[in-house]
GROMACS .gro file of C-alpha atoms in nm:
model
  310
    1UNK     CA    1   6.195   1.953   2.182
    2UNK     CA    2   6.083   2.274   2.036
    3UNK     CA    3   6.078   2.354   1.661
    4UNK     CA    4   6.366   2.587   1.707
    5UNK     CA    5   6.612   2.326   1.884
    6UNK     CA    6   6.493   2.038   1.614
    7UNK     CA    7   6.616   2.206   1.324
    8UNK     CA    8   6.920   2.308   1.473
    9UNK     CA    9   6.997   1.934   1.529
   10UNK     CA   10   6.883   1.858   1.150
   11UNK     CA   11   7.166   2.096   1.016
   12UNK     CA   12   7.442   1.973   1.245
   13UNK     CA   13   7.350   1.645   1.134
   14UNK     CA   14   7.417   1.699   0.830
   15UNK     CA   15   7.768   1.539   0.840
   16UNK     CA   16   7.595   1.203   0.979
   17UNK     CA   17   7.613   0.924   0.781
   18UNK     CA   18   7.280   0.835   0.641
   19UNK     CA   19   7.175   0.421   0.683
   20UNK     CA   20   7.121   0.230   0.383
   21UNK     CA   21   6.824   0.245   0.243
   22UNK     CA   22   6.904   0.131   0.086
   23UNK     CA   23   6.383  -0.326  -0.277
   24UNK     CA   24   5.789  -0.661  -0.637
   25UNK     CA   25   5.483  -0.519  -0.836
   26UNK     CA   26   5.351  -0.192  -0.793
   27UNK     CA   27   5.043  -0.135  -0.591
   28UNK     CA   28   4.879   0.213  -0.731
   29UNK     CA   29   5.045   0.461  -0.910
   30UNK     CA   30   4.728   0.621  -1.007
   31UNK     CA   31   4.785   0.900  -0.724
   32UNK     CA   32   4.451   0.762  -0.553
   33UNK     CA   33   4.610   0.569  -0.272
   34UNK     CA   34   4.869   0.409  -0.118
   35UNK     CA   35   4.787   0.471   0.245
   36UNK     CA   36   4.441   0.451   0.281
   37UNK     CA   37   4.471   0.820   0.301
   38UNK     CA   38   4.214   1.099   0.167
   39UNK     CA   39   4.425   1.355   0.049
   40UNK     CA   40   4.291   1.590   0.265
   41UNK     CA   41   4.564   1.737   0.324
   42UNK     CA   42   4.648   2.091   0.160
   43UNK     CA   43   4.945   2.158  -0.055
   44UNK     CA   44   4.885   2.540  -0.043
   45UNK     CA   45   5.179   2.646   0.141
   46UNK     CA   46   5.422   2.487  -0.033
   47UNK     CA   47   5.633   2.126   0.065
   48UNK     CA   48   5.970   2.145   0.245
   49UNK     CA   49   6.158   1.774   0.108
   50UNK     CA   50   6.422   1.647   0.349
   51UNK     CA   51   6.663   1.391   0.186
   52UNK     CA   52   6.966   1.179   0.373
   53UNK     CA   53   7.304   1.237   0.313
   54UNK     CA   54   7.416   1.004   0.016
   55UNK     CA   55   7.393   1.075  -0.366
   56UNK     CA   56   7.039   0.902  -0.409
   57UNK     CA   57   6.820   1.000  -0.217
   58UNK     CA   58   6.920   1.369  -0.284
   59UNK     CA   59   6.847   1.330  -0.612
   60UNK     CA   60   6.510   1.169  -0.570
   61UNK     CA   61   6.428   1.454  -0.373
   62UNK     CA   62   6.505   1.686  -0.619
   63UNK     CA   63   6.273   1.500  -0.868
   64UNK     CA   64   6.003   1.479  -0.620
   65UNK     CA   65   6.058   1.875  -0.603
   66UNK     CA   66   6.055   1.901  -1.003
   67UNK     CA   67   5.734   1.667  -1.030
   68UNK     CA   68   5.568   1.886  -0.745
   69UNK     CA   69   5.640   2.230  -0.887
   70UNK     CA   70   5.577   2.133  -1.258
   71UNK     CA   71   5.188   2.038  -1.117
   72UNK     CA   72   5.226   2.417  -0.950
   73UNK     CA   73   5.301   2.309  -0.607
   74UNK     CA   74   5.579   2.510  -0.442
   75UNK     CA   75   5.877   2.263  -0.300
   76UNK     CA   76   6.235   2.342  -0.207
   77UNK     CA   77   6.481   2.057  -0.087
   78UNK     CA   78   6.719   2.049   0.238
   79UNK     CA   79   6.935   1.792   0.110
   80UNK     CA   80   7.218   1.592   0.381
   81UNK     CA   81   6.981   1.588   0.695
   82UNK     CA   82   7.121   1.244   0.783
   83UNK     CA   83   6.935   0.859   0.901
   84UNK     CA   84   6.583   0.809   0.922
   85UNK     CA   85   6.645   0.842   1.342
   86UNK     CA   86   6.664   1.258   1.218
   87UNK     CA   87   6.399   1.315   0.943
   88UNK     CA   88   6.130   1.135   1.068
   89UNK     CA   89   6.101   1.300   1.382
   90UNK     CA   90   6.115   1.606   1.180
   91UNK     CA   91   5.855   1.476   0.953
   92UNK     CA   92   5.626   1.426   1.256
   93UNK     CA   93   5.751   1.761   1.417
   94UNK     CA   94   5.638   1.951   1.069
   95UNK     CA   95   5.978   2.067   1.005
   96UNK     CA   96   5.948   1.900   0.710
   97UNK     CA   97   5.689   1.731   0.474
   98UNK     CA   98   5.856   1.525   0.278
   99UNK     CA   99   6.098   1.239   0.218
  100UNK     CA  100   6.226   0.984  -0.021
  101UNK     CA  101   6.260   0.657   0.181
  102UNK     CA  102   6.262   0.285   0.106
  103UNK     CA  103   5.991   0.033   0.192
  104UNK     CA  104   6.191  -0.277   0.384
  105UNK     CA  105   6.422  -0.045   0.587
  106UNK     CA  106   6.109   0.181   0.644
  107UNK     CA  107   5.907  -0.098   0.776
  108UNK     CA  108   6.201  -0.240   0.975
  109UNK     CA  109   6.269   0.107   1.159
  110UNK     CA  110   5.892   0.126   1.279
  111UNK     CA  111   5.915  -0.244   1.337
  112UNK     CA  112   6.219  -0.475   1.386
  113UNK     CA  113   6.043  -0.788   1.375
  114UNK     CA  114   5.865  -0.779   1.056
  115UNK     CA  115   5.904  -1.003   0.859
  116UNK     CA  116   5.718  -0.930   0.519
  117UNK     CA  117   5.995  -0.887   0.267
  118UNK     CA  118   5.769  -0.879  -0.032
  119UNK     CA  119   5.667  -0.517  -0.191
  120UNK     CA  120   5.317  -0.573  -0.238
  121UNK     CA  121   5.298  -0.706   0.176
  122UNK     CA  122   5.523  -0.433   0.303
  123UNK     CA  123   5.287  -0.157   0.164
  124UNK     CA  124   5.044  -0.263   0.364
  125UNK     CA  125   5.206  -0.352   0.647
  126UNK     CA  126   5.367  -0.021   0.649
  127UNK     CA  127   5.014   0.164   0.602
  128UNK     CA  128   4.925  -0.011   0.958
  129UNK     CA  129   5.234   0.119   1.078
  130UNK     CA  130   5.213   0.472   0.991
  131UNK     CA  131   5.273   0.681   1.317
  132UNK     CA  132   4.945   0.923   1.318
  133UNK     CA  133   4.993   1.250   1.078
  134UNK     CA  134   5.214   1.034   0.780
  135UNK     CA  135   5.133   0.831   0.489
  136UNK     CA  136   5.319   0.589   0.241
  137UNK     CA  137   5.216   0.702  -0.092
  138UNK     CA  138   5.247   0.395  -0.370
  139UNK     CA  139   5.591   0.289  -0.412
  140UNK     CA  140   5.817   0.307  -0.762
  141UNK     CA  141   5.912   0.066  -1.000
  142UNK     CA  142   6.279   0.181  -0.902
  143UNK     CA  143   6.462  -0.052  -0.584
  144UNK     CA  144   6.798   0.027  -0.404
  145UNK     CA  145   6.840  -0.238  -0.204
  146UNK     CA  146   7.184  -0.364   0.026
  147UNK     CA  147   7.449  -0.520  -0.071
  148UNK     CA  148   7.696  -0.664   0.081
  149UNK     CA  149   8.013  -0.681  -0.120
  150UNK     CA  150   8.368  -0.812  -0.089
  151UNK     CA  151   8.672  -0.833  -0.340
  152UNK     CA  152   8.682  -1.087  -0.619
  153UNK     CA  153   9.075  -1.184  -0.397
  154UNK     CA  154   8.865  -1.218  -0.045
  155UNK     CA  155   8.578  -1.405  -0.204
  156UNK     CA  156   8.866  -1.666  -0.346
  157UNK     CA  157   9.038  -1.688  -0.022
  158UNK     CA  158   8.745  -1.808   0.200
  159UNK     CA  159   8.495  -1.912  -0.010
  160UNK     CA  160   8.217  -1.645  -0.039
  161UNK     CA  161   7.951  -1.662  -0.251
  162UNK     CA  162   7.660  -1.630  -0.023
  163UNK     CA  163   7.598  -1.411   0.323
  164UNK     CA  164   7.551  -1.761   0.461
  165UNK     CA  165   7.945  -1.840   0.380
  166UNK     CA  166   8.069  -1.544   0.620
  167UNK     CA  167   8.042  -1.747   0.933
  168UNK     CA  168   8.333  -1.962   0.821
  169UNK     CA  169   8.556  -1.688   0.840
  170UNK     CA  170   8.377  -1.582   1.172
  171UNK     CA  171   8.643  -1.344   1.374
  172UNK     CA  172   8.822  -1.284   1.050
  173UNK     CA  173   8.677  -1.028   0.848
  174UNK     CA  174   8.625  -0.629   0.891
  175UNK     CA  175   8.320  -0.512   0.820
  176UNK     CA  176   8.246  -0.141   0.673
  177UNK     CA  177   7.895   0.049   0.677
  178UNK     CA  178   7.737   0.327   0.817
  179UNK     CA  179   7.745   0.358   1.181
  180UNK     CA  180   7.396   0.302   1.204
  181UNK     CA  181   7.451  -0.059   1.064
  182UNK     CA  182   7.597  -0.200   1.368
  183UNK     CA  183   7.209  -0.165   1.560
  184UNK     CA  184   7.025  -0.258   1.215
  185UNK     CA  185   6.861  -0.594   1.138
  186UNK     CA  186   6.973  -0.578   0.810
  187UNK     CA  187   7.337  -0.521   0.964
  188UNK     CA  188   7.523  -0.684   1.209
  189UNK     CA  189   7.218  -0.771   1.397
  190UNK     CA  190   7.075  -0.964   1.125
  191UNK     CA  191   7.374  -1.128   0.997
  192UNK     CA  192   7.447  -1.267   1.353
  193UNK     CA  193   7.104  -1.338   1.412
  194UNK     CA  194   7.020  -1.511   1.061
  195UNK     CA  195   7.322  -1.631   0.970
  196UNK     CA  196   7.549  -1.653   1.272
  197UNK     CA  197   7.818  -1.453   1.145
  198UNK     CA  198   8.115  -1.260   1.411
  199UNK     CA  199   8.291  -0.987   1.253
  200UNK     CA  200   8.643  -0.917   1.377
  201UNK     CA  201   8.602  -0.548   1.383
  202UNK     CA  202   8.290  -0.314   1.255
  203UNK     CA  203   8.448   0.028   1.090
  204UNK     CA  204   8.121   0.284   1.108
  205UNK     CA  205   8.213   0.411   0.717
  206UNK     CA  206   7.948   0.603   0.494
  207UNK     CA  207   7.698   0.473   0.302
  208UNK     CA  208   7.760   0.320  -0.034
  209UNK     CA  209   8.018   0.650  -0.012
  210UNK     CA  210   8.375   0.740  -0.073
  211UNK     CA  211   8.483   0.659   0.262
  212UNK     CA  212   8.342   0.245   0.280
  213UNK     CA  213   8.432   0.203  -0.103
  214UNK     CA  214   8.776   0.367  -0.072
  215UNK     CA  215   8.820   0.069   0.237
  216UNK     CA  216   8.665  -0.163   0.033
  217UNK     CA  217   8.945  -0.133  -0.205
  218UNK     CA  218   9.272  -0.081   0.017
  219UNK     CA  219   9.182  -0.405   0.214
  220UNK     CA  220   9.105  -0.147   0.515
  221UNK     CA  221   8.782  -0.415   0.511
  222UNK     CA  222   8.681  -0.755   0.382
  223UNK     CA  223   8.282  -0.657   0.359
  224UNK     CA  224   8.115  -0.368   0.265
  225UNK     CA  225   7.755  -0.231   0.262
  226UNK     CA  226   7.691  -0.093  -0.063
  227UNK     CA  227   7.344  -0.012  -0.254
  228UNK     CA  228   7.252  -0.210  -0.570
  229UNK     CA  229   7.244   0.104  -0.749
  230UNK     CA  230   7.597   0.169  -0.704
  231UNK     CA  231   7.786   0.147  -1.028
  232UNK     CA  232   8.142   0.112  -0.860
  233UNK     CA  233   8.016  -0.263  -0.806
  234UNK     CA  234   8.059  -0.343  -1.119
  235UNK     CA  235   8.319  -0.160  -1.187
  236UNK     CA  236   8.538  -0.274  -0.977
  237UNK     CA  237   8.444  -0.682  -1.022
  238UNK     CA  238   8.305  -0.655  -0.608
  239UNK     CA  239   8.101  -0.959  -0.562
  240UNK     CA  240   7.785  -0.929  -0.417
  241UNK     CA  241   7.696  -1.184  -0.182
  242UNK     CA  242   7.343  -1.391  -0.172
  243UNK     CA  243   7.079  -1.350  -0.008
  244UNK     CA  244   6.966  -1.690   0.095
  245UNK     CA  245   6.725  -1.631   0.400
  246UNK     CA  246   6.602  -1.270   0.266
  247UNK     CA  247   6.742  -1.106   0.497
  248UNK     CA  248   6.722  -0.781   0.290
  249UNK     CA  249   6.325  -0.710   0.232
  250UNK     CA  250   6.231  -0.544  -0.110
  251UNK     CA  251   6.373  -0.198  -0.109
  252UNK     CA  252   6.126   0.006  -0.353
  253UNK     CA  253   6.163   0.396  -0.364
  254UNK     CA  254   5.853   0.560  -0.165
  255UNK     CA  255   5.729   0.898  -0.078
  256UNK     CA  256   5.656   0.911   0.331
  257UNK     CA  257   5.485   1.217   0.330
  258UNK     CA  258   5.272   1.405   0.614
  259UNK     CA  259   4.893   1.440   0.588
  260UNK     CA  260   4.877   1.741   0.649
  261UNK     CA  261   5.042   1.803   0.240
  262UNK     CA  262   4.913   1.529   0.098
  263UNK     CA  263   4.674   1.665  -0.136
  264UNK     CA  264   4.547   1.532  -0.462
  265UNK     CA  265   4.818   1.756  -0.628
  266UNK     CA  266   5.100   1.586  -0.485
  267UNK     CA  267   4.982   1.242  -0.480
  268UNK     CA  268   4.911   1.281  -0.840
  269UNK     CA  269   5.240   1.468  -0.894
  270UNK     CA  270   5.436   1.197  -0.708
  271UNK     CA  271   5.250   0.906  -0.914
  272UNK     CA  272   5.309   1.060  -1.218
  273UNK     CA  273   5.679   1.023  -1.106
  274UNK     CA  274   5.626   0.680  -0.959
  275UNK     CA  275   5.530   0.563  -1.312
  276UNK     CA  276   5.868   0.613  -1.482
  277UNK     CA  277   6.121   0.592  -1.218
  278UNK     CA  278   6.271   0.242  -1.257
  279UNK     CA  279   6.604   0.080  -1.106
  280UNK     CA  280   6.768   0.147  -1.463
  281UNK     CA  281   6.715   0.531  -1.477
  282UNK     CA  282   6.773   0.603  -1.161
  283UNK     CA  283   7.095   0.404  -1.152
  284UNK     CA  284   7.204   0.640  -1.443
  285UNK     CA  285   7.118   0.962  -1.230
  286UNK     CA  286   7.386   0.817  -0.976
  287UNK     CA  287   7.642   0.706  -1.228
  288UNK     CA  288   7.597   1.156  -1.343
  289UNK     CA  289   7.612   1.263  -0.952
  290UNK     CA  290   7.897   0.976  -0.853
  291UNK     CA  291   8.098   0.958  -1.205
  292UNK     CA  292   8.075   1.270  -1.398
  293UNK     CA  293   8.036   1.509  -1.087
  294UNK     CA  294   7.755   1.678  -1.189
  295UNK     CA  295   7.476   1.860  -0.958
  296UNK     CA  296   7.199   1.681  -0.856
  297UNK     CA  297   6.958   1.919  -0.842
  298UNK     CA  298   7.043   1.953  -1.230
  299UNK     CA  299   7.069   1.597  -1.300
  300UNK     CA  300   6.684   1.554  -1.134
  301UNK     CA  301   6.575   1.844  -1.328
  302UNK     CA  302   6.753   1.762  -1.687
  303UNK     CA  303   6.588   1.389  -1.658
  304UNK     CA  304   6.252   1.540  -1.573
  305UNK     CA  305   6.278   1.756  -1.876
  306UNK     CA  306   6.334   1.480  -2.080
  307UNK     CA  307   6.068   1.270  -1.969
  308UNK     CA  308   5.812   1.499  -2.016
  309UNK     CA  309   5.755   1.530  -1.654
  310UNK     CA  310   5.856   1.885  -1.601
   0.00000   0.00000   0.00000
């Protein structure tokens, strides 16, 4: 696939939904490491950030952007590229240099039977991982993990309280996610596998969106996928199902970023950014994108302001 026909495919899948990354101790945030990695790399030209197509991860991409310029590195954003299956390929291809991603779904897309689910362990699993050409720079303090969430009424009815509790209603529930969660581990794969649960129907949804929420809430289906992050949890009294057999690995924000960028400027940059960014403030950003409708290139950039970062 040539550089011309890659993008191409980016922008039409821009409409696909994006998986969930979505997360404990932080391993360097000093900009020195995280990877193993040099920083070789030259941010001269600039850095081209790709983001996925859910409130999030488009704003962490606009703070990485914010971060990067403020230490006088040029960076624009393509926001809404769509899954992981899209912009890492065009990470690799050079069609873009960088992306927000999150460290257990990371480490379970290059490797479906790994089984560290503990931040510290997945970073450096993950930097053994790393196709040639990308890094994992150290991860943030801020985790989006999975949820999987059902009404207060369908939690009474059969019992829910853990993911371990769906296999009594095996063949009676509808489950709503992206489409990509039907193939995922942490998806129906995993729940059959781990916990022996049979949905009666999978709906492919959004994620943590309008579309799987707006189900969620008509009865359209019994379980959705929605990130921690998501303030409508709470909201709305959803109960969030356990976790028992950690099935979802720790889900901390981290930069995947090709070499060939990955200067001392930008790992500094990106530290820097590492530091501050915590579950609480970025959960705020999305509650401004989600709730009050604001832009999230503004929202990034007001927040940066604010924290001295920019």
């Amino acid at each position: 696939m040539n550089r011309r026909t890659l993008l191409g495919g980016l922008f039409a899948a821009a409409s696909v939904p994006a998986v969930a990354a979505c997360s404990s101790g932080v391993t360097s945030l000093d900009g020195s490491g995280g990877s193993g990695g040099s920083g070789g790399g030259s941010s001269a030209g600039g850095l081209t950030i790709g983001t996925a197509n859910y409130t999030e991860n488009q704003i962490v991409g606009y703070l990485y952007a914010g971060v990067l310029k403020a230490a006088g590195v040029k960076a624009n954003v393509r926001p809404n590229l769509g899954s992981r299956e899209i912009v890492i390929p065009a990470l690799k291809a050079g069609d873009i240099d960088l992306i927000p991603e999150y460290q257990g779904s990371l480490l379970l897309y290059l490797d479906e039977k790994a089984k560290d689910t503990e931040a510290g362990a997945m970073q450096n699993t993950l930097t053994t991982l790393m196709p040639g050409g990308l890094e994992v720079l150290p991860y943030a303090s801020a985790e989006d993990s999975d949820a999987f969430c059902v009404t207060k009424e369908t939690a009474d009815k059969y019992g829910l309280k853990s993911l371990a509790d769906l296999k009594k209603a095996n063949g009676k529930l509808v489950f709503g996610a992206a489409a990509e969660m039907q193939k995922r581990v942490v998806g129906v794969v995993g729940l059959k596998d781990s916990y022996g649960v049979e949905f009666k129907e999978f709906k492919a949804l959004d994620s943590s969106g309008p579309l799987v929420k707006g189900a969620l809430k008509k009865g359209d289906v019994d379980v959705a996928n929605i990130f921690t992050t998501d303030v409508d949890i709470a909201e709305n009294g959803w109960v969030v199902l356990t976790d028992p057999l950690h099935l979802v690995p720790a889900q901390h924000i981290v930069p995947l970023v090709a070499s060939r960028k990955a200067d001392a400027k930008v790992r500094k940059a990106l530290a820097s950014l590492g530091n501050v960014l915590t579950t609480e403030e970025i959960t705020k950003l999305n509650r401004k994108v989600d709730k009050d409708k604001d832009d999230p290139d503004d929202v990034a950039q007001d927040w940066l302001r604010k924290k001295h970062l920019a």
